Amino acid sequence: MHQFFSSVLTFFLSPFHWIVLLLLTSFLLRSAKVKKIFRVTALLVFIIFGNEFLLDWYARKWQPAPVAISPGTVYSCGIVAGGFASPDAYGNGAFNATADRFIQALKLYKLGNISHILVSGGNGKAELETFREGEFVKKELVIMGVPDSVIFVEDRSDNTLENAANARKILDSNNLKPPYLLITSAHHLPRAGVIFKNAGMQTVGYPCNYFAGRGIHTISSIIPSLGTLFTWDLYLKETAGYLWYK
């Protein structure tokens, strides 16, 4: 049920879907004047939400800035939010566009800033039941020289709420003391941080995988684009979720 409502929310928090609905509605209306209003509104939505300047402005306000951890600072565990690996057409594991979470967790372990790594969730889709992201990621970490004994896997959760609850059980059972480093995409960190806090977990955010808010603009940035339009989906969904759990 939670997954259903999440899908519905995601649908209605998409500027692209707003445009589609406005245009479809315009074809069903009889009044030429009202038709024009709906179509002009659809165009304005595209111009506003397709503008890279506006997206970057919102992203900078919404997501935390990059964090530098001082040498010698060590957290008992880095909790890495899943969703950065999935199966390819042959059922083999493959990293996706959010793989910076994996890179940063590995770097932090190699630098000595975290002593354990917990890969949390990322299998909230029924079609991925035969693929366990956590086991795939664990094997990749071992290949990169991380001892099996310091890697924990929590890949039975369907959402961030379950991620937090299950991660707490694992960390408590292994007597790892907080605060923990919460490693996830910058746009996801505000909502994830609130959810983990509500679950009774003390975490310090470590943002990575920035989709917006750190780019260099040119004159072409003012030209609306579909890529920018679709990126808003990520930020609007996370903002709504943050306000809900806050």
PDB file of C-alpha atoms in Angstrom:
ATOM      1  CA  MET A   1       0.000   0.000   0.000  1.00  0.00           C
ATOM      2  CA  HIS A   2       2.867   2.366   0.874  1.00  0.00           C
ATOM      3  CA  GLN A   3       4.435   1.646  -2.509  1.00  0.00           C
ATOM      4  CA  PHE A   4       1.121   2.454  -4.254  1.00  0.00           C
ATOM      5  CA  PHE A   5       0.720   5.839  -2.562  1.00  0.00           C
ATOM      6  CA  SER A   6       4.373   6.605  -3.226  1.00  0.00           C
ATOM      7  CA  SER A   7       3.838   5.902  -6.936  1.00  0.00           C
ATOM      8  CA  VAL A   8       0.737   8.114  -7.022  1.00  0.00           C
ATOM      9  CA  LEU A   9       2.608  10.923  -5.248  1.00  0.00           C
ATOM     10  CA  THR A  10       5.507  10.616  -7.650  1.00  0.00           C
ATOM     11  CA  PHE A  11       3.133  10.868 -10.614  1.00  0.00           C
ATOM     12  CA  PHE A  12       1.476  14.073  -9.441  1.00  0.00           C
ATOM     13  CA  LEU A  13       4.725  15.717  -8.363  1.00  0.00           C
ATOM     14  CA  SER A  14       6.105  15.720 -11.890  1.00  0.00           C
ATOM     15  CA  PRO A  15       6.080  18.934 -13.969  1.00  0.00           C
ATOM     16  CA  PHE A  16       6.151  16.762 -17.093  1.00  0.00           C
ATOM     17  CA  HIS A  17       2.907  15.093 -16.011  1.00  0.00           C
ATOM     18  CA  TRP A  18       1.398  18.515 -15.295  1.00  0.00           C
ATOM     19  CA  ILE A  19       2.148  19.520 -18.882  1.00  0.00           C
ATOM     20  CA  VAL A  20       0.669  16.302 -20.290  1.00  0.00           C
ATOM     21  CA  LEU A  21      -2.505  16.675 -18.204  1.00  0.00           C
ATOM     22  CA  LEU A  22      -2.918  20.329 -19.185  1.00  0.00           C
ATOM     23  CA  LEU A  23      -2.549  19.534 -22.885  1.00  0.00           C
ATOM     24  CA  LEU A  24      -4.858  16.518 -22.773  1.00  0.00           C
ATOM     25  CA  THR A  25      -7.467  18.531 -20.892  1.00  0.00           C
ATOM     26  CA  SER A  26      -7.240  21.316 -23.449  1.00  0.00           C
ATOM     27  CA  PHE A  27      -8.316  18.898 -26.188  1.00  0.00           C
ATOM     28  CA  LEU A  28     -11.404  17.937 -24.199  1.00  0.00           C
ATOM     29  CA  LEU A  29     -12.586  21.490 -23.633  1.00  0.00           C
ATOM     30  CA  ARG A  30     -15.033  23.236 -25.921  1.00  0.00           C
ATOM     31  CA  SER A  31     -14.165  26.853 -25.241  1.00  0.00           C
ATOM     32  CA  ALA A  32     -11.382  28.097 -27.506  1.00  0.00           C
ATOM     33  CA  LYS A  33     -10.420  30.687 -24.890  1.00  0.00           C
ATOM     34  CA  VAL A  34     -10.100  28.105 -22.111  1.00  0.00           C
ATOM     35  CA  LYS A  35      -8.201  25.768 -24.445  1.00  0.00           C
ATOM     36  CA  LYS A  36      -5.685  28.543 -25.043  1.00  0.00           C
ATOM     37  CA  ILE A  37      -5.312  29.213 -21.311  1.00  0.00           C
ATOM     38  CA  PHE A  38      -4.526  25.547 -20.638  1.00  0.00           C
ATOM     39  CA  ARG A  39      -2.020  25.341 -23.479  1.00  0.00           C
ATOM     40  CA  VAL A  40      -0.284  28.584 -22.523  1.00  0.00           C
ATOM     41  CA  THR A  41      -0.104  27.324 -18.922  1.00  0.00           C
ATOM     42  CA  ALA A  42       1.511  24.101 -20.174  1.00  0.00           C
ATOM     43  CA  LEU A  43       4.080  26.164 -22.079  1.00  0.00           C
ATOM     44  CA  LEU A  44       4.807  28.294 -18.999  1.00  0.00           C
ATOM     45  CA  VAL A  45       5.328  25.181 -16.880  1.00  0.00           C
ATOM     46  CA  PHE A  46       7.857  23.943 -19.429  1.00  0.00           C
ATOM     47  CA  ILE A  47       9.650  27.293 -19.586  1.00  0.00           C
ATOM     48  CA  ILE A  48       9.833  27.628 -15.791  1.00  0.00           C
ATOM     49  CA  PHE A  49      10.666  24.055 -14.791  1.00  0.00           C
ATOM     50  CA  GLY A  50      12.841  23.434 -17.824  1.00  0.00           C
ATOM     51  CA  ASN A  51      15.114  26.311 -16.819  1.00  0.00           C
ATOM     52  CA  GLU A  52      18.420  25.095 -15.412  1.00  0.00           C
ATOM     53  CA  PHE A  53      19.028  28.313 -13.464  1.00  0.00           C
ATOM     54  CA  LEU A  54      15.852  27.845 -11.418  1.00  0.00           C
ATOM     55  CA  LEU A  55      16.572  24.175 -10.765  1.00  0.00           C
ATOM     56  CA  ASP A  56      20.094  24.937  -9.569  1.00  0.00           C
ATOM     57  CA  TRP A  57      18.832  27.724  -7.324  1.00  0.00           C
ATOM     58  CA  TYR A  58      16.319  25.390  -5.684  1.00  0.00           C
ATOM     59  CA  ALA A  59      18.853  22.569  -5.423  1.00  0.00           C
ATOM     60  CA  ARG A  60      21.340  24.799  -3.594  1.00  0.00           C
ATOM     61  CA  LYS A  61      18.637  25.845  -1.120  1.00  0.00           C
ATOM     62  CA  TRP A  62      17.360  22.306  -0.637  1.00  0.00           C
ATOM     63  CA  GLN A  63      20.364  20.017  -0.438  1.00  0.00           C
ATOM     64  CA  PRO A  64      23.364  20.231   1.893  1.00  0.00           C
ATOM     65  CA  ALA A  65      26.731  21.352   0.611  1.00  0.00           C
ATOM     66  CA  PRO A  66      29.582  18.835   0.233  1.00  0.00           C
ATOM     67  CA  VAL A  67      31.087  17.720   3.538  1.00  0.00           C
ATOM     68  CA  ALA A  68      34.790  17.462   4.321  1.00  0.00           C
ATOM     69  CA  ILE A  69      35.630  15.031   7.123  1.00  0.00           C
ATOM     70  CA  SER A  70      38.766  15.867   9.070  1.00  0.00           C
ATOM     71  CA  PRO A  71      41.584  13.290   9.094  1.00  0.00           C
ATOM     72  CA  GLY A  72      41.376  11.219  12.258  1.00  0.00           C
ATOM     73  CA  THR A  73      37.580  11.520  12.544  1.00  0.00           C
ATOM     74  CA  VAL A  74      36.184   7.992  12.570  1.00  0.00           C
ATOM     75  CA  TYR A  75      32.541   6.870  12.536  1.00  0.00           C
ATOM     76  CA  SER A  76      31.683   3.340  13.621  1.00  0.00           C
ATOM     77  CA  CYS A  77      29.641   2.796  10.463  1.00  0.00           C
ATOM     78  CA  GLY A  78      28.785   4.411   7.168  1.00  0.00           C
ATOM     79  CA  ILE A  79      25.188   3.688   6.168  1.00  0.00           C
ATOM     80  CA  VAL A  80      24.985   3.655   2.379  1.00  0.00           C
ATOM     81  CA  ALA A  81      21.496   4.114   0.934  1.00  0.00           C
ATOM     82  CA  GLY A  82      20.879   1.514  -1.757  1.00  0.00           C
ATOM     83  CA  GLY A  83      19.413   1.922  -5.200  1.00  0.00           C
ATOM     84  CA  PHE A  84      22.723   2.461  -6.994  1.00  0.00           C
ATOM     85  CA  ALA A  85      22.935  -1.015  -8.545  1.00  0.00           C
ATOM     86  CA  SER A  86      20.481  -3.161 -10.480  1.00  0.00           C
ATOM     87  CA  PRO A  87      20.500  -6.167 -12.814  1.00  0.00           C
ATOM     88  CA  ASP A  88      21.235  -5.835 -16.509  1.00  0.00           C
ATOM     89  CA  ALA A  89      19.391  -7.699 -19.269  1.00  0.00           C
ATOM     90  CA  TYR A  90      21.266 -10.883 -18.350  1.00  0.00           C
ATOM     91  CA  GLY A  91      20.625 -10.700 -14.621  1.00  0.00           C
ATOM     92  CA  ASN A  92      24.136  -9.527 -13.794  1.00  0.00           C
ATOM     93  CA  GLY A  93      24.649  -6.681 -11.368  1.00  0.00           C
ATOM     94  CA  ALA A  94      25.495  -3.262 -12.769  1.00  0.00           C
ATOM     95  CA  PHE A  95      26.005   0.169 -11.231  1.00  0.00           C
ATOM     96  CA  ASN A  96      23.705   3.015 -12.268  1.00  0.00           C
ATOM     97  CA  ALA A  97      23.763   6.829 -12.234  1.00  0.00           C
ATOM     98  CA  THR A  98      23.749   7.028  -8.416  1.00  0.00           C
ATOM     99  CA  ALA A  99      26.895   4.898  -8.001  1.00  0.00           C
ATOM    100  CA  ASP A 100      28.728   7.837  -6.397  1.00  0.00           C
ATOM    101  CA  ARG A 101      27.286   6.497  -3.116  1.00  0.00           C
ATOM    102  CA  PHE A 102      29.406   3.373  -3.579  1.00  0.00           C
ATOM    103  CA  ILE A 103      32.484   5.379  -4.562  1.00  0.00           C
ATOM    104  CA  GLN A 104      32.235   7.718  -1.574  1.00  0.00           C
ATOM    105  CA  ALA A 105      31.626   4.886   0.917  1.00  0.00           C
ATOM    106  CA  LEU A 106      34.656   3.021  -0.402  1.00  0.00           C
ATOM    107  CA  LYS A 107      36.786   6.177  -0.263  1.00  0.00           C
ATOM    108  CA  LEU A 108      35.707   6.958   3.296  1.00  0.00           C
ATOM    109  CA  TYR A 109      36.590   3.426   4.412  1.00  0.00           C
ATOM    110  CA  LYS A 110      39.977   3.559   2.695  1.00  0.00           C
ATOM    111  CA  LEU A 111      40.690   6.930   4.332  1.00  0.00           C
ATOM    112  CA  GLY A 112      39.793   5.504   7.729  1.00  0.00           C
ATOM    113  CA  ASN A 113      36.768   7.740   8.317  1.00  0.00           C
ATOM    114  CA  ILE A 114      34.380   4.785   8.738  1.00  0.00           C
ATOM    115  CA  SER A 115      35.206   1.419  10.275  1.00  0.00           C
ATOM    116  CA  HIS A 116      32.176  -0.488   8.938  1.00  0.00           C
ATOM    117  CA  ILE A 117      29.877  -0.219   5.918  1.00  0.00           C
ATOM    118  CA  LEU A 118      26.159  -0.993   5.960  1.00  0.00           C
ATOM    119  CA  VAL A 119      24.477  -1.252   2.563  1.00  0.00           C
ATOM    120  CA  SER A 120      20.846  -0.459   3.270  1.00  0.00           C
ATOM    121  CA  GLY A 121      17.922  -1.378   1.024  1.00  0.00           C
ATOM    122  CA  GLY A 122      17.455  -0.674  -2.629  1.00  0.00           C
ATOM    123  CA  ASN A 123      15.218  -3.621  -3.526  1.00  0.00           C
ATOM    124  CA  GLY A 124      11.783  -2.054  -3.368  1.00  0.00           C
ATOM    125  CA  LYS A 125      10.688  -3.375  -6.766  1.00  0.00           C
ATOM    126  CA  ALA A 126       9.003  -6.726  -7.292  1.00  0.00           C
ATOM    127  CA  GLU A 127      10.763  -7.312 -10.612  1.00  0.00           C
ATOM    128  CA  LEU A 128      14.134  -7.252  -8.840  1.00  0.00           C
ATOM    129  CA  GLU A 129      13.374 -10.037  -6.369  1.00  0.00           C
ATOM    130  CA  THR A 130      15.878 -12.392  -8.000  1.00  0.00           C
ATOM    131  CA  PHE A 131      18.614  -9.766  -7.684  1.00  0.00           C
ATOM    132  CA  ARG A 132      19.878  -8.762  -4.252  1.00  0.00           C
ATOM    133  CA  GLU A 133      21.690  -5.462  -4.474  1.00  0.00           C
ATOM    134  CA  GLY A 134      23.291  -5.818  -1.072  1.00  0.00           C
ATOM    135  CA  GLU A 135      25.044  -9.068  -1.934  1.00  0.00           C
ATOM    136  CA  PHE A 136      26.234  -7.657  -5.255  1.00  0.00           C
ATOM    137  CA  VAL A 137      27.620  -4.530  -3.576  1.00  0.00           C
ATOM    138  CA  LYS A 138      29.269  -6.586  -0.833  1.00  0.00           C
ATOM    139  CA  LYS A 139      31.121  -8.664  -3.433  1.00  0.00           C
ATOM    140  CA  GLU A 140      32.259  -5.501  -5.203  1.00  0.00           C
ATOM    141  CA  LEU A 141      33.536  -4.019  -1.940  1.00  0.00           C
ATOM    142  CA  VAL A 142      35.466  -7.197  -1.154  1.00  0.00           C
ATOM    143  CA  ILE A 143      37.039  -7.073  -4.624  1.00  0.00           C
ATOM    144  CA  MET A 144      38.161  -3.526  -3.797  1.00  0.00           C
ATOM    145  CA  GLY A 145      39.888  -4.748  -0.643  1.00  0.00           C
ATOM    146  CA  VAL A 146      37.249  -4.177   2.037  1.00  0.00           C
ATOM    147  CA  PRO A 147      37.201  -7.102   4.526  1.00  0.00           C
ATOM    148  CA  ASP A 148      34.030  -9.165   4.524  1.00  0.00           C
ATOM    149  CA  SER A 149      33.853  -8.833   8.316  1.00  0.00           C
ATOM    150  CA  VAL A 150      33.204  -5.063   8.242  1.00  0.00           C
ATOM    151  CA  ILE A 151      30.383  -5.145   5.678  1.00  0.00           C
ATOM    152  CA  PHE A 152      26.733  -5.452   6.688  1.00  0.00           C
ATOM    153  CA  VAL A 153      23.877  -5.964   4.262  1.00  0.00           C
ATOM    154  CA  GLU A 154      20.259  -4.875   4.740  1.00  0.00           C
ATOM    155  CA  ASP A 155      18.442  -5.466   1.463  1.00  0.00           C
ATOM    156  CA  ARG A 156      14.923  -6.524   2.480  1.00  0.00           C
ATOM    157  CA  SER A 157      13.452  -3.041   2.797  1.00  0.00           C
ATOM    158  CA  ASP A 158      11.015  -1.471   0.348  1.00  0.00           C
ATOM    159  CA  ASN A 159      11.445   2.157   1.433  1.00  0.00           C
ATOM    160  CA  THR A 160      13.502   4.518   3.563  1.00  0.00           C
ATOM    161  CA  LEU A 161      11.289   3.970   6.628  1.00  0.00           C
ATOM    162  CA  GLU A 162      12.120   0.267   6.590  1.00  0.00           C
ATOM    163  CA  ASN A 163      15.754   1.039   5.792  1.00  0.00           C
ATOM    164  CA  ALA A 164      16.053   3.023   9.010  1.00  0.00           C
ATOM    165  CA  ALA A 165      14.259   0.464  11.196  1.00  0.00           C
ATOM    166  CA  ASN A 166      16.230  -2.492   9.848  1.00  0.00           C
ATOM    167  CA  ALA A 167      19.548  -0.665   9.883  1.00  0.00           C
ATOM    168  CA  ARG A 168      19.048   0.180  13.554  1.00  0.00           C
ATOM    169  CA  LYS A 169      18.497  -3.503  14.413  1.00  0.00           C
ATOM    170  CA  ILE A 170      21.709  -4.511  12.658  1.00  0.00           C
ATOM    171  CA  LEU A 171      23.838  -1.769  14.208  1.00  0.00           C
ATOM    172  CA  ASP A 172      22.414  -2.292  17.694  1.00  0.00           C
ATOM    173  CA  SER A 173      22.965  -6.058  17.513  1.00  0.00           C
ATOM    174  CA  ASN A 174      26.602  -5.467  16.558  1.00  0.00           C
ATOM    175  CA  ASN A 175      27.114  -2.889  19.340  1.00  0.00           C
ATOM    176  CA  LEU A 176      28.195  -0.150  16.946  1.00  0.00           C
ATOM    177  CA  LYS A 177      27.842   3.215  18.636  1.00  0.00           C
ATOM    178  CA  PRO A 178      26.362   6.340  17.039  1.00  0.00           C
ATOM    179  CA  PRO A 179      26.627   8.754  15.418  1.00  0.00           C
ATOM    180  CA  TYR A 180      26.683   6.985  12.062  1.00  0.00           C
ATOM    181  CA  LEU A 181      27.586   8.539   8.731  1.00  0.00           C
ATOM    182  CA  LEU A 182      24.560   8.558   6.411  1.00  0.00           C
ATOM    183  CA  ILE A 183      25.839   8.400   2.836  1.00  0.00           C
ATOM    184  CA  THR A 184      23.307   9.134   0.118  1.00  0.00           C
ATOM    185  CA  SER A 185      22.484  11.417  -2.800  1.00  0.00           C
ATOM    186  CA  ALA A 186      22.361  15.079  -1.844  1.00  0.00           C
ATOM    187  CA  HIS A 187      18.732  15.535  -2.918  1.00  0.00           C
ATOM    188  CA  HIS A 188      17.680  12.518  -0.796  1.00  0.00           C
ATOM    189  CA  LEU A 189      19.627  13.394   2.344  1.00  0.00           C
ATOM    190  CA  PRO A 190      17.187  15.877   3.988  1.00  0.00           C
ATOM    191  CA  ARG A 191      14.302  13.377   3.894  1.00  0.00           C
ATOM    192  CA  ALA A 192      16.484  10.400   4.784  1.00  0.00           C
ATOM    193  CA  GLY A 193      17.988  12.299   7.711  1.00  0.00           C
ATOM    194  CA  VAL A 194      14.544  13.069   9.168  1.00  0.00           C
ATOM    195  CA  ILE A 195      13.382   9.467   8.768  1.00  0.00           C
ATOM    196  CA  PHE A 196      16.490   8.030  10.434  1.00  0.00           C
ATOM    197  CA  LYS A 197      16.127  10.574  13.244  1.00  0.00           C
ATOM    198  CA  ASN A 198      12.493   9.571  13.759  1.00  0.00           C
ATOM    199  CA  ALA A 199      13.666   5.960  13.984  1.00  0.00           C
ATOM    200  CA  GLY A 200      15.864   6.915  16.927  1.00  0.00           C
ATOM    201  CA  MET A 201      19.145   6.897  15.012  1.00  0.00           C
ATOM    202  CA  GLN A 202      21.785   9.580  15.391  1.00  0.00           C
ATOM    203  CA  THR A 203      23.361  10.217  12.003  1.00  0.00           C
ATOM    204  CA  VAL A 204      25.617  12.746  10.324  1.00  0.00           C
ATOM    205  CA  GLY A 205      24.787  13.419   6.694  1.00  0.00           C
ATOM    206  CA  TYR A 206      27.329  12.880   3.951  1.00  0.00           C
ATOM    207  CA  PRO A 207      25.842  14.118   0.648  1.00  0.00           C
ATOM    208  CA  CYS A 208      27.085  12.900  -2.709  1.00  0.00           C
ATOM    209  CA  ASN A 209      25.787  12.254  -6.213  1.00  0.00           C
ATOM    210  CA  TYR A 210      24.648  15.804  -6.944  1.00  0.00           C
ATOM    211  CA  PHE A 211      22.172  15.975  -9.837  1.00  0.00           C
ATOM    212  CA  ALA A 212      21.882  19.763  -9.702  1.00  0.00           C
ATOM    213  CA  GLY A 213      23.166  22.761  -7.792  1.00  0.00           C
ATOM    214  CA  ARG A 214      26.863  22.464  -8.605  1.00  0.00           C
ATOM    215  CA  GLY A 215      26.995  23.159 -12.323  1.00  0.00           C
ATOM    216  CA  ILE A 216      28.634  25.955 -14.277  1.00  0.00           C
ATOM    217  CA  HIS A 217      26.127  27.921 -16.322  1.00  0.00           C
ATOM    218  CA  THR A 218      26.361  29.263 -19.834  1.00  0.00           C
ATOM    219  CA  ILE A 219      23.906  31.280 -21.897  1.00  0.00           C
ATOM    220  CA  SER A 220      22.374  28.017 -23.112  1.00  0.00           C
ATOM    221  CA  SER A 221      21.305  27.244 -19.538  1.00  0.00           C
ATOM    222  CA  ILE A 222      18.301  29.527 -19.918  1.00  0.00           C
ATOM    223  CA  ILE A 223      16.930  27.395 -22.765  1.00  0.00           C
ATOM    224  CA  PRO A 224      14.323  24.980 -21.351  1.00  0.00           C
ATOM    225  CA  SER A 225      15.229  21.303 -21.634  1.00  0.00           C
ATOM    226  CA  LEU A 226      13.507  17.989 -20.968  1.00  0.00           C
ATOM    227  CA  GLY A 227      16.459  16.819 -18.855  1.00  0.00           C
ATOM    228  CA  THR A 228      15.989  19.714 -16.445  1.00  0.00           C
ATOM    229  CA  LEU A 229      12.222  19.219 -16.445  1.00  0.00           C
ATOM    230  CA  PHE A 230      12.530  15.561 -15.415  1.00  0.00           C
ATOM    231  CA  THR A 231      15.149  16.305 -12.729  1.00  0.00           C
ATOM    232  CA  TRP A 232      12.522  18.335 -10.856  1.00  0.00           C
ATOM    233  CA  ASP A 233      10.709  15.038 -10.146  1.00  0.00           C
ATOM    234  CA  LEU A 234      13.511  14.043  -7.772  1.00  0.00           C
ATOM    235  CA  TYR A 235      13.469  17.293  -5.831  1.00  0.00           C
ATOM    236  CA  LEU A 236       9.699  17.719  -5.578  1.00  0.00           C
ATOM    237  CA  LYS A 237       9.201  14.143  -4.366  1.00  0.00           C
ATOM    238  CA  GLU A 238      11.921  14.513  -1.741  1.00  0.00           C
ATOM    239  CA  THR A 239      10.572  17.874  -0.576  1.00  0.00           C
ATOM    240  CA  ALA A 240       7.049  16.481  -0.151  1.00  0.00           C
ATOM    241  CA  GLY A 241       8.395  13.455   1.730  1.00  0.00           C
ATOM    242  CA  TYR A 242      10.492  15.644   3.996  1.00  0.00           C
ATOM    243  CA  LEU A 243       7.522  17.846   4.913  1.00  0.00           C
ATOM    244  CA  TRP A 244       5.375  14.758   5.559  1.00  0.00           C
ATOM    245  CA  TYR A 245       7.841  13.106   7.956  1.00  0.00           C
ATOM    246  CA  LYS A 246       9.050  16.341   9.523  1.00  0.00           C
TER     247      LYS A 246
END
